[in-house]
Structure formats: C-alpha cells, structure tokens
PDB file of C-alpha atoms and ligand atoms in Angstrom:
ATOM      1  CA  MET I  28     -27.625  13.632  30.081  1.00  0.00           C
ATOM      2  CA  GLU I  29     -25.486  10.743  28.915  1.00  0.00           C
ATOM      3  CA  SER I  30     -27.912   9.761  26.188  1.00  0.00           C
ATOM      4  CA  ALA I  31     -28.017  13.382  24.950  1.00  0.00           C
ATOM      5  CA  GLU I  32     -24.241  13.217  24.476  1.00  0.00           C
ATOM      6  CA  LYS I  33     -24.582   9.942  22.540  1.00  0.00           C
ATOM      7  CA  ASP I  34     -27.142  11.530  20.211  1.00  0.00           C
ATOM      8  CA  LYS I  35     -24.883  14.415  19.214  1.00  0.00           C
ATOM      9  CA  ALA I  36     -23.385  14.295  15.716  1.00  0.00           C
ATOM     10  CA  ILE I  37     -19.816  13.419  14.703  1.00  0.00           C
ATOM     11  CA  GLY I  38     -18.070  15.973  12.469  1.00  0.00           C
ATOM     12  CA  VAL I  39     -15.949  14.555   9.632  1.00  0.00           C
ATOM     13  CA  MET I  40     -13.747  16.776   7.474  1.00  0.00           C
ATOM     14  CA  ASP I  41     -11.408  16.735   4.496  1.00  0.00           C
ATOM     15  CA  SER I  42     -10.440  19.035   1.641  1.00  0.00           C
ATOM     16  CA  GLY I  43     -13.046  17.536  -0.721  1.00  0.00           C
ATOM     17  CA  VAL I  44     -14.438  14.093  -1.468  1.00  0.00           C
ATOM     18  CA  GLY I  45     -11.345  12.170  -0.253  1.00  0.00           C
ATOM     19  CA  GLY I  46     -12.607  11.872   3.307  1.00  0.00           C
ATOM     20  CA  LEU I  47     -15.614   9.956   2.009  1.00  0.00           C
ATOM     21  CA  THR I  48     -13.308   6.911   1.961  1.00  0.00           C
ATOM     22  CA  VAL I  49     -13.239   7.307   5.752  1.00  0.00           C
ATOM     23  CA  LEU I  50     -16.935   8.193   6.079  1.00  0.00           C
ATOM     24  CA  LYS I  51     -17.817   4.998   4.193  1.00  0.00           C
ATOM     25  CA  GLN I  52     -16.001   2.906   6.804  1.00  0.00           C
ATOM     26  CA  LEU I  53     -17.475   4.929   9.681  1.00  0.00           C
ATOM     27  CA  LEU I  54     -20.947   4.177   8.287  1.00  0.00           C
ATOM     28  CA  ASN I  55     -20.026   0.486   8.010  1.00  0.00           C
ATOM     29  CA  VAL I  56     -18.982   0.107  11.637  1.00  0.00           C
ATOM     30  CA  MET I  57     -21.224   2.761  13.255  1.00  0.00           C
ATOM     31  CA  PRO I  58     -24.415   2.998  11.164  1.00  0.00           C
ATOM     32  CA  SER I  59     -26.485   4.521  13.995  1.00  0.00           C
ATOM     33  CA  GLU I  60     -24.371   7.653  14.363  1.00  0.00           C
ATOM     34  CA  ASN I  61     -25.336  11.044  12.907  1.00  0.00           C
ATOM     35  CA  TYR I  62     -22.548  12.489  10.758  1.00  0.00           C
ATOM     36  CA  LEU I  63     -21.829  15.980   9.457  1.00  0.00           C
ATOM     37  CA  TYR I  64     -19.382  15.707   6.536  1.00  0.00           C
ATOM     38  CA  PHE I  65     -17.552  18.909   5.620  1.00  0.00           C
ATOM     39  CA  GLY I  66     -15.784  18.929   2.232  1.00  0.00           C
ATOM     40  CA  ASP I  67     -13.584  22.004   2.017  1.00  0.00           C
ATOM     41  CA  THR I  68     -13.746  22.256  -1.760  1.00  0.00           C
ATOM     42  CA  LYS I  69     -12.816  25.949  -1.629  1.00  0.00           C
ATOM     43  CA  ASN I  70      -9.358  25.337  -0.175  1.00  0.00           C
ATOM     44  CA  LEU I  71      -8.228  22.137  -1.862  1.00  0.00           C
ATOM     45  CA  PRO I  72      -5.623  20.885  -2.478  1.00  0.00           C
ATOM     46  CA  TYR I  73      -4.435  21.042   1.129  1.00  0.00           C
ATOM     47  CA  GLY I  74      -1.189  19.304   0.190  1.00  0.00           C
ATOM     48  CA  GLU I  75       0.252  22.493  -1.338  1.00  0.00           C
ATOM     49  CA  LYS I  76      -0.532  24.714   1.658  1.00  0.00           C
ATOM     50  CA  THR I  77       1.705  25.736   4.550  1.00  0.00           C
ATOM     51  CA  LYS I  78       1.214  24.596   8.119  1.00  0.00           C
ATOM     52  CA  GLU I  79       0.096  28.115   9.100  1.00  0.00           C
ATOM     53  CA  GLN I  80      -2.503  28.266   6.320  1.00  0.00           C
ATOM     54  CA  LEU I  81      -3.847  24.832   7.239  1.00  0.00           C
ATOM     55  CA  ILE I  82      -4.172  25.704  10.938  1.00  0.00           C
ATOM     56  CA  GLU I  83      -6.273  28.763  10.019  1.00  0.00           C
ATOM     57  CA  ILE I  84      -8.480  26.709   7.667  1.00  0.00           C
ATOM     58  CA  VAL I  85      -9.066  23.944  10.222  1.00  0.00           C
ATOM     59  CA  LYS I  86      -9.911  26.535  12.891  1.00  0.00           C
ATOM     60  CA  GLU I  87     -12.718  27.848  10.660  1.00  0.00           C
ATOM     61  CA  ILE I  88     -14.125  24.369  10.070  1.00  0.00           C
ATOM     62  CA  PHE I  89     -13.891  23.522  13.784  1.00  0.00           C
ATOM     63  CA  ALA I  90     -15.781  26.742  14.584  1.00  0.00           C
ATOM     64  CA  PHE I  91     -18.556  25.452  12.293  1.00  0.00           C
ATOM     65  CA  PHE I  92     -18.553  22.070  14.080  1.00  0.00           C
ATOM     66  CA  GLU I  93     -18.591  23.821  17.451  1.00  0.00           C
ATOM     67  CA  LYS I  94     -21.761  25.682  16.453  1.00  0.00           C
ATOM     68  CA  GLN I  95     -23.297  22.348  15.446  1.00  0.00           C
ATOM     69  CA  ASN I  96     -22.522  21.044  18.956  1.00  0.00           C
ATOM     70  CA  VAL I  97     -20.793  17.851  17.783  1.00  0.00           C
ATOM     71  CA  LYS I  98     -19.510  15.250  20.262  1.00  0.00           C
ATOM     72  CA  ALA I  99     -16.362  14.442  18.246  1.00  0.00           C
ATOM     73  CA  VAL I 100     -14.496  15.434  15.094  1.00  0.00           C
ATOM     74  CA  VAL I 101     -12.802  13.004  12.723  1.00  0.00           C
ATOM     75  CA  LEU I 102      -9.884  14.539  10.826  1.00  0.00           C
ATOM     76  CA  ALA I 103     -10.456  12.347   7.773  1.00  0.00           C
ATOM     77  CA  CYS I 104      -7.413  13.979   6.261  1.00  0.00           C
ATOM     78  CA  ASN I 105      -3.763  13.056   6.604  1.00  0.00           C
ATOM     79  CA  THR I 106      -2.475  16.513   5.721  1.00  0.00           C
ATOM     80  CA  THR I 107      -4.278  18.359   8.530  1.00  0.00           C
ATOM     81  CA  SER I 108      -3.532  15.524  10.983  1.00  0.00           C
ATOM     82  CA  ALA I 109       0.143  16.119  10.168  1.00  0.00           C
ATOM     83  CA  THR I 110       0.111  19.887  10.302  1.00  0.00           C
ATOM     84  CA  ALA I 111      -2.775  21.276  12.381  1.00  0.00           C
ATOM     85  CA  TYR I 112      -3.782  18.608  14.917  1.00  0.00           C
ATOM     86  CA  GLU I 113      -1.040  19.108  17.530  1.00  0.00           C
ATOM     87  CA  GLU I 114      -1.682  22.860  17.574  1.00  0.00           C
ATOM     88  CA  LEU I 115      -5.472  22.542  17.973  1.00  0.00           C
ATOM     89  CA  LYS I 116      -6.039  19.300  19.870  1.00  0.00           C
ATOM     90  CA  ASP I 117      -6.633  20.798  23.336  1.00  0.00           C
ATOM     91  CA  LYS I 118      -8.593  23.872  22.305  1.00  0.00           C
ATOM     92  CA  TYR I 119     -12.080  22.418  21.773  1.00  0.00           C
ATOM     93  CA  SER I 120     -14.776  20.802  23.879  1.00  0.00           C
ATOM     94  CA  PHE I 121     -15.031  17.850  21.464  1.00  0.00           C
ATOM     95  CA  LYS I 122     -12.435  15.106  21.079  1.00  0.00           C
ATOM     96  CA  ILE I 123     -10.518  15.194  17.788  1.00  0.00           C
ATOM     97  CA  TYR I 124      -9.484  11.944  16.085  1.00  0.00           C
ATOM     98  CA  PRO I 125      -6.410  12.501  13.851  1.00  0.00           C
ATOM     99  CA  LEU I 126      -5.838  10.003  11.047  1.00  0.00           C
ATOM    100  CA  ILE I 127      -2.047   9.580  10.994  1.00  0.00           C
ATOM    101  CA  GLN I 128      -1.530   9.376  14.762  1.00  0.00           C
ATOM    102  CA  THR I 129      -4.370   6.868  15.174  1.00  0.00           C
ATOM    103  CA  VAL I 130      -3.555   4.644  12.229  1.00  0.00           C
ATOM    104  CA  SER I 131       0.211   4.540  12.908  1.00  0.00           C
ATOM    105  CA  LYS I 132      -0.523   3.005  16.320  1.00  0.00           C
ATOM    106  CA  CYS I 133      -2.643   0.287  14.725  1.00  0.00           C
ATOM    107  CA  VAL I 134      -0.328  -0.555  11.786  1.00  0.00           C
ATOM    108  CA  VAL I 135       2.785  -1.289  13.858  1.00  0.00           C
ATOM    109  CA  LEU I 136       0.927  -3.674  16.172  1.00  0.00           C
ATOM    110  CA  ASP I 137       2.116  -6.196  13.561  1.00  0.00           C
ATOM    111  CA  LYS I 138       5.848  -6.190  14.339  1.00  0.00           C
ATOM    112  CA  SER I 139       6.643  -8.107  11.139  1.00  0.00           C
ATOM    113  CA  LEU I 140       5.888  -4.875   9.239  1.00  0.00           C
ATOM    114  CA  ASP I 141       9.389  -3.469   9.695  1.00  0.00           C
ATOM    115  CA  ARG I 142       9.591  -1.661   6.317  1.00  0.00           C
ATOM    116  CA  ILE I 143       6.699   0.630   5.484  1.00  0.00           C
ATOM    117  CA  GLY I 144       6.211   2.864   2.462  1.00  0.00           C
ATOM    118  CA  VAL I 145       3.923   5.890   2.642  1.00  0.00           C
ATOM    119  CA  MET I 146       2.406   7.729  -0.320  1.00  0.00           C
ATOM    120  CA  ALA I 147       0.969  11.110   0.685  1.00  0.00           C
ATOM    121  CA  THR I 148       0.659  14.811  -0.128  1.00  0.00           C
ATOM    122  CA  GLU I 149       3.684  17.107  -0.115  1.00  0.00           C
ATOM    123  CA  ALA I 150       2.638  18.763   3.163  1.00  0.00           C
ATOM    124  CA  THR I 151       2.260  15.368   4.863  1.00  0.00           C
ATOM    125  CA  VAL I 152       5.598  14.077   3.566  1.00  0.00           C
ATOM    126  CA  ASN I 153       7.401  17.314   4.491  1.00  0.00           C
ATOM    127  CA  SER I 154       6.078  17.000   8.055  1.00  0.00           C
ATOM    128  CA  LYS I 155       7.560  13.457   8.335  1.00  0.00           C
ATOM    129  CA  LYS I 156       4.602  12.741  10.628  1.00  0.00           C
ATOM    130  CA  TYR I 157       4.140   9.160   9.438  1.00  0.00           C
ATOM    131  CA  THR I 158       7.816   8.411  10.108  1.00  0.00           C
ATOM    132  CA  SER I 159       7.740   9.897  13.613  1.00  0.00           C
ATOM    133  CA  GLU I 160       4.410   8.316  14.597  1.00  0.00           C
ATOM    134  CA  LEU I 161       5.281   4.857  13.245  1.00  0.00           C
ATOM    135  CA  LYS I 162       8.689   4.993  14.977  1.00  0.00           C
ATOM    136  CA  LYS I 163       7.096   6.209  18.223  1.00  0.00           C
ATOM    137  CA  ASN I 164       5.116   2.972  18.276  1.00  0.00           C
ATOM    138  CA  ASN I 165       7.892   0.714  16.906  1.00  0.00           C
ATOM    139  CA  PRO I 166      11.412   2.265  16.923  1.00  0.00           C
ATOM    140  CA  ALA I 167      12.705  -0.585  14.716  1.00  0.00           C
ATOM    141  CA  VAL I 168      10.493   0.251  11.748  1.00  0.00           C
ATOM    142  CA  GLU I 169      12.064   1.731   8.579  1.00  0.00           C
ATOM    143  CA  VAL I 170       9.839   4.195   6.718  1.00  0.00           C
ATOM    144  CA  PHE I 171      10.047   5.684   3.218  1.00  0.00           C
ATOM    145  CA  GLU I 172       7.682   8.557   2.373  1.00  0.00           C
ATOM    146  CA  GLN I 173       6.869   9.627  -1.180  1.00  0.00           C
ATOM    147  CA  ALA I 174       4.905  12.759  -2.127  1.00  0.00           C
ATOM    148  CA  CYS I 175       2.422  12.331  -5.009  1.00  0.00           C
ATOM    149  CA  PRO I 176       1.283  15.898  -5.823  1.00  0.00           C
ATOM    150  CA  LYS I 177      -0.406  14.991  -9.131  1.00  0.00           C
ATOM    151  CA  TRP I 178      -2.895  12.555  -7.628  1.00  0.00           C
ATOM    152  CA  VAL I 179      -5.369  14.722  -5.658  1.00  0.00           C
ATOM    153  CA  PRO I 180      -6.222  17.002  -8.637  1.00  0.00           C
ATOM    154  CA  ILE I 181      -6.803  13.896 -10.788  1.00  0.00           C
ATOM    155  CA  VAL I 182      -9.322  12.529  -8.282  1.00  0.00           C
ATOM    156  CA  GLU I 183     -11.061  15.819  -7.419  1.00  0.00           C
ATOM    157  CA  ASN I 184     -11.344  16.944 -11.043  1.00  0.00           C
ATOM    158  CA  GLN I 185     -12.115  13.428 -12.323  1.00  0.00           C
ATOM    159  CA  ILE I 186      -9.390  13.773 -14.925  1.00  0.00           C
ATOM    160  CA  LYS I 187      -9.393  10.805 -17.292  1.00  0.00           C
ATOM    161  CA  ASP I 188      -6.951  11.816 -20.046  1.00  0.00           C
ATOM    162  CA  TYR I 189      -3.632  11.606 -18.225  1.00  0.00           C
ATOM    163  CA  ASP I 190      -0.637   9.409 -18.913  1.00  0.00           C
ATOM    164  CA  GLU I 191      -1.580   6.766 -16.381  1.00  0.00           C
ATOM    165  CA  LYS I 192       1.641   4.755 -16.511  1.00  0.00           C
ATOM    166  CA  SER I 193       3.977   7.680 -15.885  1.00  0.00           C
ATOM    167  CA  VAL I 194       1.706   9.413 -13.346  1.00  0.00           C
ATOM    168  CA  ILE I 195       1.276   6.230 -11.302  1.00  0.00           C
ATOM    169  CA  THR I 196       4.692   4.610 -11.627  1.00  0.00           C
ATOM    170  CA  GLY I 197       6.520   7.951 -11.432  1.00  0.00           C
ATOM    171  CA  TYR I 198       5.790   7.911  -7.703  1.00  0.00           C
ATOM    172  CA  LEU I 199       5.128   4.232  -7.066  1.00  0.00           C
ATOM    173  CA  ASN I 200       8.440   2.899  -8.420  1.00  0.00           C
ATOM    174  CA  SER I 201      10.560   4.777  -5.892  1.00  0.00           C
ATOM    175  CA  VAL I 202       8.470   3.288  -3.068  1.00  0.00           C
ATOM    176  CA  LEU I 203       8.722  -0.206  -4.578  1.00  0.00           C
ATOM    177  CA  GLU I 204      12.533   0.179  -4.784  1.00  0.00           C
ATOM    178  CA  PHE I 205      12.525   0.599  -0.997  1.00  0.00           C
ATOM    179  CA  ASN I 206      11.074  -2.936  -0.860  1.00  0.00           C
ATOM    180  CA  PRO I 207       8.301  -2.211   1.659  1.00  0.00           C
ATOM    181  CA  LYS I 208       6.243  -4.909   3.377  1.00  0.00           C
ATOM    182  CA  LYS I 209       3.224  -2.582   3.123  1.00  0.00           C
ATOM    183  CA  ILE I 210       2.460   0.780   1.521  1.00  0.00           C
ATOM    184  CA  ILE I 211       0.112   3.114   3.402  1.00  0.00           C
ATOM    185  CA  LEU I 212      -2.151   5.174   1.145  1.00  0.00           C
ATOM    186  CA  GLY I 213      -1.478   8.253   3.263  1.00  0.00           C
ATOM    187  CA  CYS I 214      -3.993  10.558   1.604  1.00  0.00           C
ATOM    188  CA  THR I 215      -7.710   9.844   1.744  1.00  0.00           C
ATOM    189  CA  HIS I 216      -8.070  10.570  -1.979  1.00  0.00           C
ATOM    190  CA  TYR I 217      -5.676   7.813  -3.040  1.00  0.00           C
ATOM    191  CA  PRO I 218      -7.932   4.765  -2.516  1.00  0.00           C
ATOM    192  CA  TYR I 219      -9.846   6.090  -5.537  1.00  0.00           C
ATOM    193  CA  LEU I 220      -6.745   5.248  -7.594  1.00  0.00           C
ATOM    194  CA  LEU I 221      -6.372   1.708  -6.255  1.00  0.00           C
ATOM    195  CA  ASP I 222      -7.685   0.151  -9.472  1.00  0.00           C
ATOM    196  CA  LYS I 223      -4.750   1.832 -11.278  1.00  0.00           C
ATOM    197  CA  LEU I 224      -2.142   1.081  -8.593  1.00  0.00           C
ATOM    198  CA  VAL I 225      -2.885  -2.656  -8.661  1.00  0.00           C
ATOM    199  CA  LYS I 226      -1.794  -2.798 -12.294  1.00  0.00           C
ATOM    200  CA  TYR I 227       1.765  -2.091 -11.131  1.00  0.00           C
ATOM    201  CA  ALA I 228       1.950  -3.729  -7.665  1.00  0.00           C
ATOM    202  CA  PRO I 229       0.054  -6.457  -5.783  1.00  0.00           C
ATOM    203  CA  GLU I 230      -3.182  -5.272  -4.165  1.00  0.00           C
ATOM    204  CA  ASP I 231      -2.341  -6.727  -0.739  1.00  0.00           C
ATOM    205  CA  LEU I 232       0.716  -4.455  -0.539  1.00  0.00           C
ATOM    206  CA  PHE I 233      -1.525  -1.410  -0.034  1.00  0.00           C
ATOM    207  CA  ILE I 234      -3.157  -0.310   3.208  1.00  0.00           C
ATOM    208  CA  ASN I 235      -6.195   1.940   2.957  1.00  0.00           C
ATOM    209  CA  PRO I 236      -6.151   3.183   6.574  1.00  0.00           C
ATOM    210  CA  ALA I 237      -9.881   4.027   6.610  1.00  0.00           C
ATOM    211  CA  SER I 238     -11.053   0.752   8.090  1.00  0.00           C
ATOM    212  CA  LEU I 239      -8.422   0.647  10.889  1.00  0.00           C
ATOM    213  CA  PHE I 240      -9.272   4.273  11.663  1.00  0.00           C
ATOM    214  CA  ALA I 241     -13.045   3.733  11.811  1.00  0.00           C
ATOM    215  CA  ASN I 242     -12.713   0.668  14.037  1.00  0.00           C
ATOM    216  CA  TYR I 243     -10.430   2.513  16.447  1.00  0.00           C
ATOM    217  CA  ILE I 244     -12.917   5.414  16.719  1.00  0.00           C
ATOM    218  CA  LYS I 245     -15.790   3.012  17.369  1.00  0.00           C
ATOM    219  CA  GLN I 246     -13.892   1.312  20.206  1.00  0.00           C
ATOM    220  CA  ASP I 247     -12.969   4.670  21.710  1.00  0.00           C
ATOM    221  CA  LEU I 248     -16.555   6.008  21.622  1.00  0.00           C
ATOM    222  CA  LEU I 249     -17.697   2.725  23.199  1.00  0.00           C
ATOM    223  CA  LYS I 250     -15.093   3.050  25.953  1.00  0.00           C
ATOM    224  CA  ARG I 251     -16.212   6.632  26.591  1.00  0.00           C
ATOM    225  CA  ASN I 252     -19.836   5.445  26.701  1.00  0.00           C
ATOM    226  CA  ILE I 253     -20.958   7.816  23.952  1.00  0.00           C
ATOM    227  CA  LEU I 254     -21.383   5.351  21.071  1.00  0.00           C
ATOM    228  CA  ASN I 255     -24.815   5.787  19.495  1.00  0.00           C
ATOM    229  CA  THR I 256     -26.306   2.354  18.828  1.00  0.00           C
ATOM    230  CA  ASP I 257     -30.014   3.008  18.835  1.00  0.00           C
ATOM    231  CA  SER I 258     -30.842   5.789  16.398  1.00  0.00           C
ATOM    232  CA  SER I 259     -31.492   5.306  12.682  1.00  0.00           C
ATOM    233  CA  GLY I 260     -28.354   7.288  11.748  1.00  0.00           C
ATOM    234  CA  SER I 261     -27.966  10.131   9.254  1.00  0.00           C
ATOM    235  CA  VAL I 262     -25.418  12.042   7.178  1.00  0.00           C
ATOM    236  CA  SER I 263     -25.596  15.749   6.310  1.00  0.00           C
ATOM    237  CA  TYR I 264     -23.133  17.148   3.788  1.00  0.00           C
ATOM    238  CA  PHE I 265     -21.570  20.603   3.664  1.00  0.00           C
ATOM    239  CA  ALA I 266     -19.192  22.084   1.077  1.00  0.00           C
ATOM    240  CA  SER I 267     -17.320  25.388   1.105  1.00  0.00           C
ATOM    241  CA  SER I 268     -17.779  25.948  -2.668  1.00  0.00           C
ATOM    242  CA  GLU I 269     -19.494  24.356  -5.676  1.00  0.00           C
ATOM    243  CA  PRO I 270     -21.818  21.905  -3.876  1.00  0.00           C
ATOM    244  CA  ASP I 271     -22.926  20.523  -7.257  1.00  0.00           C
ATOM    245  CA  VAL I 272     -19.349  19.553  -8.165  1.00  0.00           C
ATOM    246  CA  PHE I 273     -18.922  17.934  -4.763  1.00  0.00           C
ATOM    247  CA  LYS I 274     -22.123  15.925  -5.266  1.00  0.00           C
ATOM    248  CA  LYS I 275     -21.000  14.762  -8.708  1.00  0.00           C
ATOM    249  CA  ASN I 276     -17.506  13.751  -7.532  1.00  0.00           C
ATOM    250  CA  ALA I 277     -18.822  12.111  -4.376  1.00  0.00           C
ATOM    251  CA  LYS I 278     -20.521   9.529  -6.596  1.00  0.00           C
ATOM    252  CA  LEU I 279     -17.116   7.878  -6.985  1.00  0.00           C
ATOM    253  CA  PHE I 280     -17.629   6.519  -3.530  1.00  0.00           C
ATOM    254  CA  LEU I 281     -21.010   7.318  -1.994  1.00  0.00           C
ATOM    255  CA  GLU I 282     -24.338   8.199  -3.534  1.00  0.00           C
ATOM    256  CA  ILE I 283     -25.512  11.511  -2.081  1.00  0.00           C
ATOM    257  CA  ASP I 284     -29.257  12.158  -2.361  1.00  0.00           C
ATOM    258  CA  SER I 285     -29.360  15.891  -1.744  1.00  0.00           C
ATOM    259  CA  LEU I 286     -27.082  18.772  -2.668  1.00  0.00           C
ATOM    260  CA  PRO I 287     -24.569  19.588   0.128  1.00  0.00           C
ATOM    261  CA  GLU I 288     -25.298  22.814   1.946  1.00  0.00           C
ATOM    262  CA  LEU I 289     -22.925  25.640   1.009  1.00  0.00           C
ATOM    263  CA  VAL I 290     -21.004  26.950   4.028  1.00  0.00           C
ATOM    264  CA  GLU I 291     -18.796  29.896   3.157  1.00  0.00           C
ATOM    265  CA  LEU I 292     -15.513  29.979   5.031  1.00  0.00           C
TER     266      LEU I 292
HETATM  267  N1  DGL A 312      -7.179  14.018   1.333  1.00  0.00           N
HETATM  268  C1  DGL A 312      -6.336  14.797   2.168  1.00  0.00           C
HETATM  269  C2  DGL A 312      -5.299  13.979   2.860  1.00  0.00           C
HETATM  270  O1  DGL A 312      -5.625  12.895   3.315  1.00  0.00           O
HETATM  271  C3  DGL A 312      -5.863  16.131   1.568  1.00  0.00           C
HETATM  272  C4  DGL A 312      -5.559  16.113   0.113  1.00  0.00           C
HETATM  273  C5  DGL A 312      -5.316  17.523  -0.458  1.00  0.00           C
HETATM  274  O2  DGL A 312      -6.268  18.314  -0.448  1.00  0.00           O
HETATM  275  O3  DGL A 312      -4.194  17.800  -0.913  1.00  0.00           O
HETATM  276  O4  DGL A 312      -4.181  14.379   3.037  1.00  0.00           O
END
C-alpha cells in the first residue's frame, strides 16, 4: 500500500514553460520520481488575471491531476501560490506545495537577510504575499516588491528585438535603489533572463527559488515516507494549447523528446 503511494506521480504546473525552472531542480534532487508537467499555455500570462479567474483555472488543472491520481502537486508558479493556494489547499486528496509560502520560510532562515527585494508578476505583487510570508517568518525583514509585466511575454514568445537596457533596468533600478541584500526572482519565468540581469547587478544578489523549493519538497516527501527512490523516473508533458510552441520554448531549459499532450481546459 505504502509503496503504491510512493509510485504515484507528482503534478507540476505553471502558465507555460516557466515552471520548468522548478522541474529542472526537482529532477536534480529527486530523479526517481514520475512527474506530470502541465503548462497552461492557453491562459498565460497569469500575472494579468484576477484572483477569481486564477482560482477557476487552477481548479481545472487540479481536476486533471486528480484524474491522474497524483500523490502531490507542486505549484511551480508564484502567481497562483499568491492568489489561489489558500482557497484550494484543503479541498484535494493530494498535498499541494505552494512556491511563495515554502520558499519564504527557507529564505529568512538567514537572519542577516533583513532587506529583500522581490521581482514578480503584477498579480503576485498586488497580493503582497511575499511581504506577508517573509514577515511571518521574520517580522524584522523589510521587503520591496516590484512588478515586471513585460518579462513573461518576452520569455514565452522568445522575443529578441526589445530594448534590453530599458526593459531590464526599468524594473531592476527601483529594486536596487531599495538596497536589498538579496533579490528573489519571484516568477518562475525570470531565471531565463538572468544572463541579462547580471549585466546590471551582481549575480549573487539574485535568488532563483527553484532549488530551495525542490529541496524542501524532497525533505517533506521523505518525512511522509512517500519519496520514490527506486524507480527509473519519468516526465510526461501536457499543454492546454499549441503543444508545438511549448516544445520549442521548453528548449530554453529542458530538452523535451516528444510533443506534449494537448489537454483542453
Ligand atoms: N511563472 C508564473 C509565476 O511564477 C506565472 C507567470 C505568468 O503567466 O504571468 O508567477
């Protein structure tokens, strides 16, 4: 019975390819797990949607995961962690791992990080979820959140001909003025832009939360005795529109052998 639970898949979701930054780290620390990655290409960008819209979208994706009988779901998406998680967390048989809530706990373990910048989508910044979660774990921390609405479309559409300096520094400079000890890349798409960001600020200033997140999930599955350590591991991909575009864009981070299966929401 216990081993059957271990063998069940882990659902991972985001609006498109961004969550692959998290999946990559999950594969690094838990290579024997079976993953179902859902890229909701139909509904991106999530950052422009309302809380109500996002709750309805996540419900549809969770219904898909429920049918697949997963043992856990990773919200590899800051925006839905900020807006939909609290509403949905107790309504499913599987445990849900939300990105912001999990990572905030880990980041403030280092008490010297008393000034933290966050770059995220508009919906995440409007929710002030990073500020409340970081302060919950360390009331002394000062947080500055900056929305970067132009960045997700650049990554998802692989736009190359944009005015890099103004698009990057237009958001980054206001965070740098706050003089943060670290800047959390609070949207899973943003690590794709790290090679641009490091032209304007030191690389060690940025936190890509994916690795902290993946390690936390591994420890939790281990504690719950449902960590899969003895299968060969697998990943199946699903997209809610244009699987070919998803496959092409996914290359930025992970090579995908087969076309994702189209799942219409
Ligand atoms: N990558 C997601 C996040 O971490 C959502 C980005 C979007 O679709 O706007 O917030």
